[in-house]
Short mmCIF file of C-alpha atoms and ligand atoms in Angstrom, two decimals:
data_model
loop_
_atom_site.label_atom_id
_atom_site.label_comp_id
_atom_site.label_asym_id
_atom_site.label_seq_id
_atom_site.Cartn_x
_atom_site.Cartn_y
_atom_site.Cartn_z
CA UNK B 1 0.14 11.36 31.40
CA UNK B 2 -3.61 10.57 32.82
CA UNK B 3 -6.06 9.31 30.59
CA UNK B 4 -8.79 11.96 31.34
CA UNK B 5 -7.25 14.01 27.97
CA UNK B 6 -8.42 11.07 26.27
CA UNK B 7 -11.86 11.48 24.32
CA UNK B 8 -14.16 8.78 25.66
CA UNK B 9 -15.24 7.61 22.25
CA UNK B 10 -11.53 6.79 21.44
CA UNK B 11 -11.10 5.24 24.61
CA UNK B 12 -14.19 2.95 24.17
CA UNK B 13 -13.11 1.90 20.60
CA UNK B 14 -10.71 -1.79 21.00
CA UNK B 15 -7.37 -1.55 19.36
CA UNK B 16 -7.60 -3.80 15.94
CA UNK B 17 -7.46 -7.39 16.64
CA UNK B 18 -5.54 -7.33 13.17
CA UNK B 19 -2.36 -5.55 14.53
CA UNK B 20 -1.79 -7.49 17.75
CA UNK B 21 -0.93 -10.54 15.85
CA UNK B 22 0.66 -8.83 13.52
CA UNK B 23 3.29 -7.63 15.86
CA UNK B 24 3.93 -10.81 17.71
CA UNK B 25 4.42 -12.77 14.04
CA UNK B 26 6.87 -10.45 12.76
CA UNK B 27 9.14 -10.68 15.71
CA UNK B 28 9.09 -14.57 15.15
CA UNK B 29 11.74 -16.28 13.37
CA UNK B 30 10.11 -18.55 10.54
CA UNK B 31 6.67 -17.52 10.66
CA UNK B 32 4.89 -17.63 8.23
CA UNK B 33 1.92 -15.25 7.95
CA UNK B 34 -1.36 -15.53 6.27
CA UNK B 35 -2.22 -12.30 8.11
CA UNK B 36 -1.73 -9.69 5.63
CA UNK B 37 -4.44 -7.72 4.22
CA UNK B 38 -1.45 -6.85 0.96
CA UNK B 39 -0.80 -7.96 -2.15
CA UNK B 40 2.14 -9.80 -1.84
CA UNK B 41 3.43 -8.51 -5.37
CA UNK B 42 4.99 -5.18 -6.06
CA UNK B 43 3.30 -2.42 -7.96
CA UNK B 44 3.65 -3.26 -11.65
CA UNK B 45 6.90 -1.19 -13.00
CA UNK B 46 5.03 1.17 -15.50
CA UNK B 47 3.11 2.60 -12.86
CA UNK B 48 6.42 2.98 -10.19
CA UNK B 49 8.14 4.44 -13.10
CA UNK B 50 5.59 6.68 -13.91
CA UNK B 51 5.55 7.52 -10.42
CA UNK B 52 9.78 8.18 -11.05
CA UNK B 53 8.70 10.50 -13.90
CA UNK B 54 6.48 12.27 -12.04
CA UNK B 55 8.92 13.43 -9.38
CA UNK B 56 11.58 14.26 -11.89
CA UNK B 57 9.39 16.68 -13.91
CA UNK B 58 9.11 18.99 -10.43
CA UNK B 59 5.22 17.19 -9.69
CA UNK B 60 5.89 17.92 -5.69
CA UNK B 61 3.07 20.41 -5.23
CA UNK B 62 -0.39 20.37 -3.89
CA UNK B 63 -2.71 19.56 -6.56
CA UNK B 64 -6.76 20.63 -6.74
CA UNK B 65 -8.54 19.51 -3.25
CA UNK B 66 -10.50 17.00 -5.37
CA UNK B 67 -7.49 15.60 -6.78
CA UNK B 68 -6.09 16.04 -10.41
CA UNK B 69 -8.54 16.41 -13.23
CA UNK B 70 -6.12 13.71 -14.97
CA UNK B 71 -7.00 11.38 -12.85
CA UNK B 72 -10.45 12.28 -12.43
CA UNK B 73 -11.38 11.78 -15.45
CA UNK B 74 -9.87 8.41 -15.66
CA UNK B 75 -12.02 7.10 -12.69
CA UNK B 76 -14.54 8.38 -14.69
CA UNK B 77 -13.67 6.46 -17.59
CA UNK B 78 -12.71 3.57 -15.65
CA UNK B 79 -16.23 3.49 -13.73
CA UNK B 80 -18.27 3.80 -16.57
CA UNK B 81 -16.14 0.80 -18.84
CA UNK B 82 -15.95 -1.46 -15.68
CA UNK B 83 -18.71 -1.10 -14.01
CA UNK B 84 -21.40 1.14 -15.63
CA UNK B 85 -21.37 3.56 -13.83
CA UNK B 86 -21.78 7.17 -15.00
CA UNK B 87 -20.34 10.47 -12.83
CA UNK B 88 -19.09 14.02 -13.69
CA UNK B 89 -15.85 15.93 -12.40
CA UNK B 90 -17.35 16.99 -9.38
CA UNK B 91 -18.86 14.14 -8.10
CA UNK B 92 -15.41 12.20 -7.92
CA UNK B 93 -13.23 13.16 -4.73
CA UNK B 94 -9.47 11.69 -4.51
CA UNK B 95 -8.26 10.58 -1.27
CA UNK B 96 -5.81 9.18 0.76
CA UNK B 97 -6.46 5.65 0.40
CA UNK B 98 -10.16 3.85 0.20
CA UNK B 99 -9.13 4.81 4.15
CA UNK B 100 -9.74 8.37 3.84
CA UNK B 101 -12.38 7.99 1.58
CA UNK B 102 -14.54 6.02 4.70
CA UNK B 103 -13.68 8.52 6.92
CA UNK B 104 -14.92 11.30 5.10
CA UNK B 105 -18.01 9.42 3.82
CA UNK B 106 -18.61 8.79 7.49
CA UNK B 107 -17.72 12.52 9.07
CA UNK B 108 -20.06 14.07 6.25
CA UNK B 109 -22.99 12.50 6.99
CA UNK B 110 -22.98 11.53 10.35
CA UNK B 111 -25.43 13.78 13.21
CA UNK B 112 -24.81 12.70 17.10
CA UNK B 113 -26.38 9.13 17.43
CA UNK B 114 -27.18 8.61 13.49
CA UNK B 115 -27.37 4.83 13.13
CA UNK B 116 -25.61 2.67 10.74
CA UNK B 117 -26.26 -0.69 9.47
CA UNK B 118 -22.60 -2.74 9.32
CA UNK B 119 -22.60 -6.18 8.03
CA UNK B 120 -20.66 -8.54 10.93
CA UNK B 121 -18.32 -10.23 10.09
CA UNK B 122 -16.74 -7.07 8.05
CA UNK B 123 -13.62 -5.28 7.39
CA UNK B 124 -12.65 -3.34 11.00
CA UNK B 125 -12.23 -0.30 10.42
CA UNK B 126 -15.95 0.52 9.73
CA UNK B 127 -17.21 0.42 13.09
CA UNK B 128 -14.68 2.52 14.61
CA UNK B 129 -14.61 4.93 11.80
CA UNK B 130 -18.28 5.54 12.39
CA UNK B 131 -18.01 6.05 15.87
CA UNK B 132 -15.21 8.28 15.56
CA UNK B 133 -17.65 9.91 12.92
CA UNK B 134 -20.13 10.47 16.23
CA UNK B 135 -22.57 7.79 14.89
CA UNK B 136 -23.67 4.63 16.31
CA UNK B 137 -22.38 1.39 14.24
CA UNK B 138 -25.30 -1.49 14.07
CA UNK B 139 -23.81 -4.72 13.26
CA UNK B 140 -25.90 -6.64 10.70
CA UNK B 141 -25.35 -10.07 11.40
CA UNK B 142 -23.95 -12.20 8.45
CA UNK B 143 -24.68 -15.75 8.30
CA UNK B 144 -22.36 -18.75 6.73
CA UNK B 145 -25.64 -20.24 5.44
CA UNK B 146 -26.37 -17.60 3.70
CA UNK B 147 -22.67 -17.49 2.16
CA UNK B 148 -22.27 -14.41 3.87
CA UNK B 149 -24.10 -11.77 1.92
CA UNK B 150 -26.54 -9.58 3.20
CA UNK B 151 -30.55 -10.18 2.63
CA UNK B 152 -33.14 -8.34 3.30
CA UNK B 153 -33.68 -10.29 6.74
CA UNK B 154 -30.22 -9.10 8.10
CA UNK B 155 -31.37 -5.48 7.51
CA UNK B 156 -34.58 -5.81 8.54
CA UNK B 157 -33.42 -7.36 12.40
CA UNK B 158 -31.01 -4.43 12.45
CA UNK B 159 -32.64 -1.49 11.44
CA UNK B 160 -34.43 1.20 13.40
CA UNK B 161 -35.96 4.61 12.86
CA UNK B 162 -32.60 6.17 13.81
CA UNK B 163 -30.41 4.15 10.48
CA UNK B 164 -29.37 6.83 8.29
CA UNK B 165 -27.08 4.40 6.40
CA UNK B 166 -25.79 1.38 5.55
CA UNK B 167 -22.22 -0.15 4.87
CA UNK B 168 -22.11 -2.70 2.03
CA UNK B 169 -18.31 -4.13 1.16
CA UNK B 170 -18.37 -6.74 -1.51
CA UNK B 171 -15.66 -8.29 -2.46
CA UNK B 172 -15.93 -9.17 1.12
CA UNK B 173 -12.51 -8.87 3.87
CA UNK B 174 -12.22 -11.40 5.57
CA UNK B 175 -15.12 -13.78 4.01
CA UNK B 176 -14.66 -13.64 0.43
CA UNK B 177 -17.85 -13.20 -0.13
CA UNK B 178 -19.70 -11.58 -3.49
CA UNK B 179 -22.94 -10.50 -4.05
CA UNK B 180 -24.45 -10.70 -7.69
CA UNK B 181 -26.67 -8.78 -9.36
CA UNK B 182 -29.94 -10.43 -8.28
CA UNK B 183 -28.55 -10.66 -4.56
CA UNK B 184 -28.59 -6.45 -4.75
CA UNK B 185 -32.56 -6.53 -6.14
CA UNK B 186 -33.44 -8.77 -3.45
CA UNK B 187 -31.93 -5.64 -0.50
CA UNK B 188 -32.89 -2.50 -2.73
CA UNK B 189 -36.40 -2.38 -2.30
CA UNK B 190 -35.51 -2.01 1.75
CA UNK B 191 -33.05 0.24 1.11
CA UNK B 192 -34.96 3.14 -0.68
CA UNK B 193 -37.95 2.18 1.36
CA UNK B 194 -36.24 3.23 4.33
CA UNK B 195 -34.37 6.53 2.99
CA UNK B 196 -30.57 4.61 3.40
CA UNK B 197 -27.85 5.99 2.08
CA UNK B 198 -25.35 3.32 1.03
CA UNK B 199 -21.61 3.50 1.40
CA UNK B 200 -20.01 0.76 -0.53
CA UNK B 201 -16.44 -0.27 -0.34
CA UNK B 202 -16.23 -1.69 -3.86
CA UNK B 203 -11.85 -1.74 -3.00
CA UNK B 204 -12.00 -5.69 -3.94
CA UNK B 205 -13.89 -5.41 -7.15
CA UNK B 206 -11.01 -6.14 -9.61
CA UNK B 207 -10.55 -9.61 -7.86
CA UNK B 208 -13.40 -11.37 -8.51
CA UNK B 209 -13.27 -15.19 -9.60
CA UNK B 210 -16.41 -15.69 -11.18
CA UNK B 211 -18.66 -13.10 -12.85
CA UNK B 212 -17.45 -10.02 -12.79
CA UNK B 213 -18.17 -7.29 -9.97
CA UNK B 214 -21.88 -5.44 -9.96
CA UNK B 215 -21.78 -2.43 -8.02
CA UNK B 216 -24.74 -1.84 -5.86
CA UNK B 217 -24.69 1.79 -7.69
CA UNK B 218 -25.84 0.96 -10.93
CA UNK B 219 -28.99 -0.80 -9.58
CA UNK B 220 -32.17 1.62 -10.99
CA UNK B 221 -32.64 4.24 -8.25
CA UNK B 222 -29.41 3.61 -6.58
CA UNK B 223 -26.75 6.00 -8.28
CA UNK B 224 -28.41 8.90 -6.21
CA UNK B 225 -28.57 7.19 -2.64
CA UNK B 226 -24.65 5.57 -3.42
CA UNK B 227 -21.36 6.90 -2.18
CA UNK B 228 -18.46 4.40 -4.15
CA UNK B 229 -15.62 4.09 -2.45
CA UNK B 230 -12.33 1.87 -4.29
CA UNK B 231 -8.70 2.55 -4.62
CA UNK B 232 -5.47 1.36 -6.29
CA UNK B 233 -4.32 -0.40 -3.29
CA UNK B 234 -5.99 -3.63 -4.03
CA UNK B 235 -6.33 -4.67 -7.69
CA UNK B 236 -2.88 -2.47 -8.55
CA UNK B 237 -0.81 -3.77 -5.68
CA UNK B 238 -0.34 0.16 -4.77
CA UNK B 239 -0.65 0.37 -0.90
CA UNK B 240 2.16 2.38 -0.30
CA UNK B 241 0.98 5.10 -2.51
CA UNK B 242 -1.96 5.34 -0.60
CA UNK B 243 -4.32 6.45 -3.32
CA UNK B 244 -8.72 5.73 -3.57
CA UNK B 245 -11.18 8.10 -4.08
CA UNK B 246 -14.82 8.20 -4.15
CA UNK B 247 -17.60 8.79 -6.36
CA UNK B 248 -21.61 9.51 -5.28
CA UNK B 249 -24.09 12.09 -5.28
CA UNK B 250 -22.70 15.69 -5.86
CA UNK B 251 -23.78 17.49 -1.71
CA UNK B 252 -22.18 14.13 -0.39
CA UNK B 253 -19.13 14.17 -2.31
CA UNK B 254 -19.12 18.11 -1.69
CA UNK B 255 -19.23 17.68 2.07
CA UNK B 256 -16.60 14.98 1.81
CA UNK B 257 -14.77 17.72 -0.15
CA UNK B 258 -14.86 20.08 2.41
CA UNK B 259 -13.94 18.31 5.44
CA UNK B 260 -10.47 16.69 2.62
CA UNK B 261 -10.02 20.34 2.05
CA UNK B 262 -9.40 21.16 6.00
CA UNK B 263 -7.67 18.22 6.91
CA UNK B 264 -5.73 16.27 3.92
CA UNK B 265 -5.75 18.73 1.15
CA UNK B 266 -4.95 16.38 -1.44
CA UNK B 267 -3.30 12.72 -2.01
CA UNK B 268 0.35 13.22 -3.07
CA UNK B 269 0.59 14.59 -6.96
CA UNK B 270 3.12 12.05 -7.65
CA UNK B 271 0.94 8.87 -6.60
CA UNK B 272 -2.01 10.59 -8.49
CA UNK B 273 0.32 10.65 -11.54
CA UNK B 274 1.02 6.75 -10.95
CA UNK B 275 -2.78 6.58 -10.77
CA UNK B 276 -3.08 7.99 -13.98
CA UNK B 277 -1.12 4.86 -15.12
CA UNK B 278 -3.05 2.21 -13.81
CA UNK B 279 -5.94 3.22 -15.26
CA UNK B 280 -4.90 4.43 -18.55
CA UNK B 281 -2.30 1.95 -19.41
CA UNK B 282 -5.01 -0.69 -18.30
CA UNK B 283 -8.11 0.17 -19.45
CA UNK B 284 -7.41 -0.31 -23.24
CA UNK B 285 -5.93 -3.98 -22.83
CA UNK B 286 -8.32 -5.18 -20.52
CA UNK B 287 -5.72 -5.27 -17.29
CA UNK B 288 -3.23 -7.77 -18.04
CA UNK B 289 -1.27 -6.85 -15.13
CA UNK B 290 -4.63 -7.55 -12.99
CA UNK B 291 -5.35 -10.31 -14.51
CA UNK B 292 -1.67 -11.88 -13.92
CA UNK B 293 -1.90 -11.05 -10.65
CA UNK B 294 -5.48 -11.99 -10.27
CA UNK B 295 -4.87 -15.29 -11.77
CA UNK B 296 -2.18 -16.13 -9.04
CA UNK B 297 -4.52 -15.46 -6.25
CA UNK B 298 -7.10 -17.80 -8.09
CA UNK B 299 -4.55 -21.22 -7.88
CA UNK B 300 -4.19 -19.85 -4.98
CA UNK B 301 -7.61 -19.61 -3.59
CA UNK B 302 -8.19 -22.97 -5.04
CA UNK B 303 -5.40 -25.01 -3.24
CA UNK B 304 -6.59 -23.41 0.17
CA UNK B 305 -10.25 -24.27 -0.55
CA UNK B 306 -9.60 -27.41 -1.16
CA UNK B 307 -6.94 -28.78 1.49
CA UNK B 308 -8.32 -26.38 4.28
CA UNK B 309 -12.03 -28.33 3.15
CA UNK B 310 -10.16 -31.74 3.26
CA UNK B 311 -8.30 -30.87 7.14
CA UNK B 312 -11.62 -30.56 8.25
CA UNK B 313 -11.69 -26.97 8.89
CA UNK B 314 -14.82 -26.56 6.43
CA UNK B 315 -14.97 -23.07 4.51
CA UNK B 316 -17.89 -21.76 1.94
CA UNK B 317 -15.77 -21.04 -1.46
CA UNK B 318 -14.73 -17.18 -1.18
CA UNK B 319 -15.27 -15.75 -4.97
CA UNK B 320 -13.48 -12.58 -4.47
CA UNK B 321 -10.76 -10.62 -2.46
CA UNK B 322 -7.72 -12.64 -1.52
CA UNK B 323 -9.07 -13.90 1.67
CA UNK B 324 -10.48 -17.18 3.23
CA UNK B 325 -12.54 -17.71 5.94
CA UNK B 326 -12.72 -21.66 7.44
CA UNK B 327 -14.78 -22.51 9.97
CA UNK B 328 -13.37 -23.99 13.27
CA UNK B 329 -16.35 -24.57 15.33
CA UNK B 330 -14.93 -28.32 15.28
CA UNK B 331 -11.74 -28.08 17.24
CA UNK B 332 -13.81 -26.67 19.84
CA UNK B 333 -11.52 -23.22 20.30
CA UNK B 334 -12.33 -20.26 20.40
CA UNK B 335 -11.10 -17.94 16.96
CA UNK B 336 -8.49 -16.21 19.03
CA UNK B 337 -7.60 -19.24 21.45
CA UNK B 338 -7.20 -21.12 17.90
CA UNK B 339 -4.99 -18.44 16.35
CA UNK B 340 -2.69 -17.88 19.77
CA UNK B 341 -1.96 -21.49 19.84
CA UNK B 342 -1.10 -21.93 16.04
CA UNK B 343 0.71 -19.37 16.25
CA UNK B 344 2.67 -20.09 19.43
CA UNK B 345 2.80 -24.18 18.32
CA UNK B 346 3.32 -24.07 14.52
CA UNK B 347 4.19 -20.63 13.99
CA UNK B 348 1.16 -19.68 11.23
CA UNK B 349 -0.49 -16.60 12.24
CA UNK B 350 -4.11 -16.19 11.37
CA UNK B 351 -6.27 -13.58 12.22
CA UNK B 352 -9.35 -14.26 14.40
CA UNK B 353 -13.08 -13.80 12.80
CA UNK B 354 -13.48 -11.78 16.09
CA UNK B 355 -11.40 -9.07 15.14
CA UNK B 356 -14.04 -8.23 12.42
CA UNK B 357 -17.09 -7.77 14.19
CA UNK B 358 -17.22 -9.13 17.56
CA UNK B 359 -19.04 -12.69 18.26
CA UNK B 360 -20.57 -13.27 15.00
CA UNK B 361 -16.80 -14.29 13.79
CA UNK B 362 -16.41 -16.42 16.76
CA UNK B 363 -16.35 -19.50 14.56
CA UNK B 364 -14.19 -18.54 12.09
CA UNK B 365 -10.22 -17.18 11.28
CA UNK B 366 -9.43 -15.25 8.18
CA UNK B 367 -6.60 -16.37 5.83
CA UNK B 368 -5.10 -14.56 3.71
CA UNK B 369 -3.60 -16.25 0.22
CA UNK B 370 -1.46 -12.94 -0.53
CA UNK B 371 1.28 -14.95 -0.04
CA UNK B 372 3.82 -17.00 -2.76
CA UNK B 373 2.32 -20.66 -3.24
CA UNK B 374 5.35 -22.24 -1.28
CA UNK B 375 4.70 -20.68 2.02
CA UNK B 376 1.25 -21.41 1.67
CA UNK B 377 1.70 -25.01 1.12
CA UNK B 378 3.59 -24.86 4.08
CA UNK B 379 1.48 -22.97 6.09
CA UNK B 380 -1.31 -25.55 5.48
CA UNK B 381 1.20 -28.81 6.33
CA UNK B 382 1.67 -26.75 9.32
CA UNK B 383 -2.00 -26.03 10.24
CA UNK B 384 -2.69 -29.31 9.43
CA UNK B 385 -0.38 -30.71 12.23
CA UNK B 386 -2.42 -28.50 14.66
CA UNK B 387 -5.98 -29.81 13.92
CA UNK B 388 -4.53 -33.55 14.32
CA UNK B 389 -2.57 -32.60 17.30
CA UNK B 390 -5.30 -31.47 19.19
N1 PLP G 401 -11.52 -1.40 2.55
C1 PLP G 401 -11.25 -2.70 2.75
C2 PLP G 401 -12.36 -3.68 2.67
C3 PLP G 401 -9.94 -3.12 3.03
O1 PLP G 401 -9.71 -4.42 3.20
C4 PLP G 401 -8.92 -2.15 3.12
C5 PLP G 401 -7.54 -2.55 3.47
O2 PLP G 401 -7.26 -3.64 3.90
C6 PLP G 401 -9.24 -0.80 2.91
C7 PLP G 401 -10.55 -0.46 2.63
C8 PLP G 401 -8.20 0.29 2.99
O3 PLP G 401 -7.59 0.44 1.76
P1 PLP G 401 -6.58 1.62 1.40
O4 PLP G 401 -5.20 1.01 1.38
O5 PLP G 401 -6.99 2.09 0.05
O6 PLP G 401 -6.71 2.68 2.42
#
């Protein structure tokens, strides 16, 4: 089979740095990975057995394109108690994971060579979703001294007259960053000066570990210009039901509609049903099943901030996700030289900051804490023996 059936936009995009390592750590006997972008806990058993309940009572059909008005309505509830935020039924679109939700976001608005701003380091499968999309991804470099969040200087080196729109994705994969409140009003002047529309993967916002998460959407003047995108794979430990959606202004979220309605037709009705659960069951007591989990990934967090800190292998203190980001400029390797060789030598794997926007992770690998507390104790006696072996 030649190549030439190959679109040349596919063939341009790499494969994700993510999966490579991936592969070569699962086929190794006692390895222990921090590589996992999962919650390591299962989905919380009044959701699975809603799920159950859902499949016994005949719920294997399509359901509306949109999704189910059940569930609908409790984003809608959900967005407006968590994060005040305000929508009606048709401006909420269910999809196959936050995943699908990206895509479409990106195939609806994107014309041949549309620009759009994407903060480096950042989750990876914006850039390659936009190109796919037909656009042209602009990394926005990110900067450690800045603690990662973007300011009105990143967008201002990055823009040009061709930006249509801009990625923003806080809770941040793989830094850990946040950005408050007051960091939004210092980047929403440039945003509606310059006509952006914002697509914000808000899929971290339940794991948060100091104030709780602002959305860049309920900023004055930025419910109109914002597309949400979130999900239940996160916060509810639900990846296998693949289940987001996203909320914005009603002719995005209609042209998002129409492209679901040709491709995916719907998420399953079952995992909608389970959906239905999270939110409802959660919303009146405040999450406990969140917060359980979310208060594991905080002692977590804590014990890899701190000994990762002490190795030497300095890192700015993540406040959300479940993800760290040390920097290893002082071993003198390069992000994917260090993670080969710990993972070859001490079997840890690690992802490299590369594989999330090119050089400007250079400097840095991405740990994941989405693991029990005894493999990551061992995984940092383990990284520890690299650094003083080198
Ligand atoms: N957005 C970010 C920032 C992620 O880290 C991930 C998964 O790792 C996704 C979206 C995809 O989530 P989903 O499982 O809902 O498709």
């Amino acid at each position: 089979m030649t190549e030439k059936y190959i679109s040349k936009t596919v063939q341009k995009v790499p494969p994700s740095g993510i999966r490579k390592f991936f592969d070569i750590a699962s086929e190794m006997k006692e390895c222990i990975s921090l590589g996992v972008g999962e919650p390591d806990f299962d989905t919380p058993w009044n959701i699975r057995e809603s799920a159950i309940y859902a499949l016994e009572s005949g719920r294997t059909h399509y359901t509306s394109n949109h999704g189910s008005t059940d569930l609908r309505n409790e984003i809608i509830r959900y967005m407006s108690v968590r994060f005040s935020l305000s929508y009606e039924l048709p401006q909420v679109v269910v999809t196959i994971g936050a995943s699908e939700a990206l895509d479409l976001a990106f195939r609806a608005i994107m014309n041949p060579g549309d620009e759009v701003l994407v903060p480096a380091p950042s989750y990876v499968s914006y850039m390659p979703g936009i190109s796919f999309a037909g656009g042209v991804p602009v990394p926005m470099e990110l900067n450690e001294s800045d603690n990662f969040i973007i300011t009105p200087q990143s967008i201002k080196q990055a823009i040009t007259k061709k930006t249509k729109a801009i990625v923003i994705a806080f809770p941040n994969n793989p830094t850990g960053a946040v950005m408050t409140r007051e960091d939004y009003e210092q980047i929403v002047p440039i945003i509606i000066e310059n006509d952006l529309l914002v697509i914000s993967d808000e899929i971290y916002a339940e794991l948060t570990y100091g104030d709780a998460h602002c959305s860049i959407a309920s900023l004055p003047g930025m419910a109109e210009r914002t597309v949400v995108i979130n999900g239940f794979s996160k916060a509810f430990a639900m990846t296998g039901f693949r289940l987001g959606y996203s909320a914005g202004p009603r002719p995005v979220i209609d042209a998002m509609v129409k492209i679901h309605q040709y491709s995916m037709l719907c998420a399953s009705a079952f995992s909608q049903d389970a959906g239905v659960e999270a939110l409802r069951a959660g919303l009146g007591g405040g999450f406990p099943q969140v917060t359980k989990m979310k208060n594991e990934y905080n002692r977590r967090r804590r014990l890899m901030f701190a000994r990762l800190n002490e190795m030497g292998l300095t890192c700015f203190e993540p406040l959300g996700a479940f993800y760290i980001f040390p920097n290893i400029s002082k071993t003198g390797l390069r992000s994917d030289e260090f993670c080969e060789r710990l993972l070859y030598e001490q079997k840890v794997a690690c992802v490299p900051g590369t594989a999330f926007g090119g050089e400007a992770g250079n400097d840095f690998v991405r740990c994941s804490y989405a693991s029990s507390l005894e493999n990551l104790k061992e995984a940092l006696c383990r990284i520890k023996r690299f650094i003083d072996g080198l």
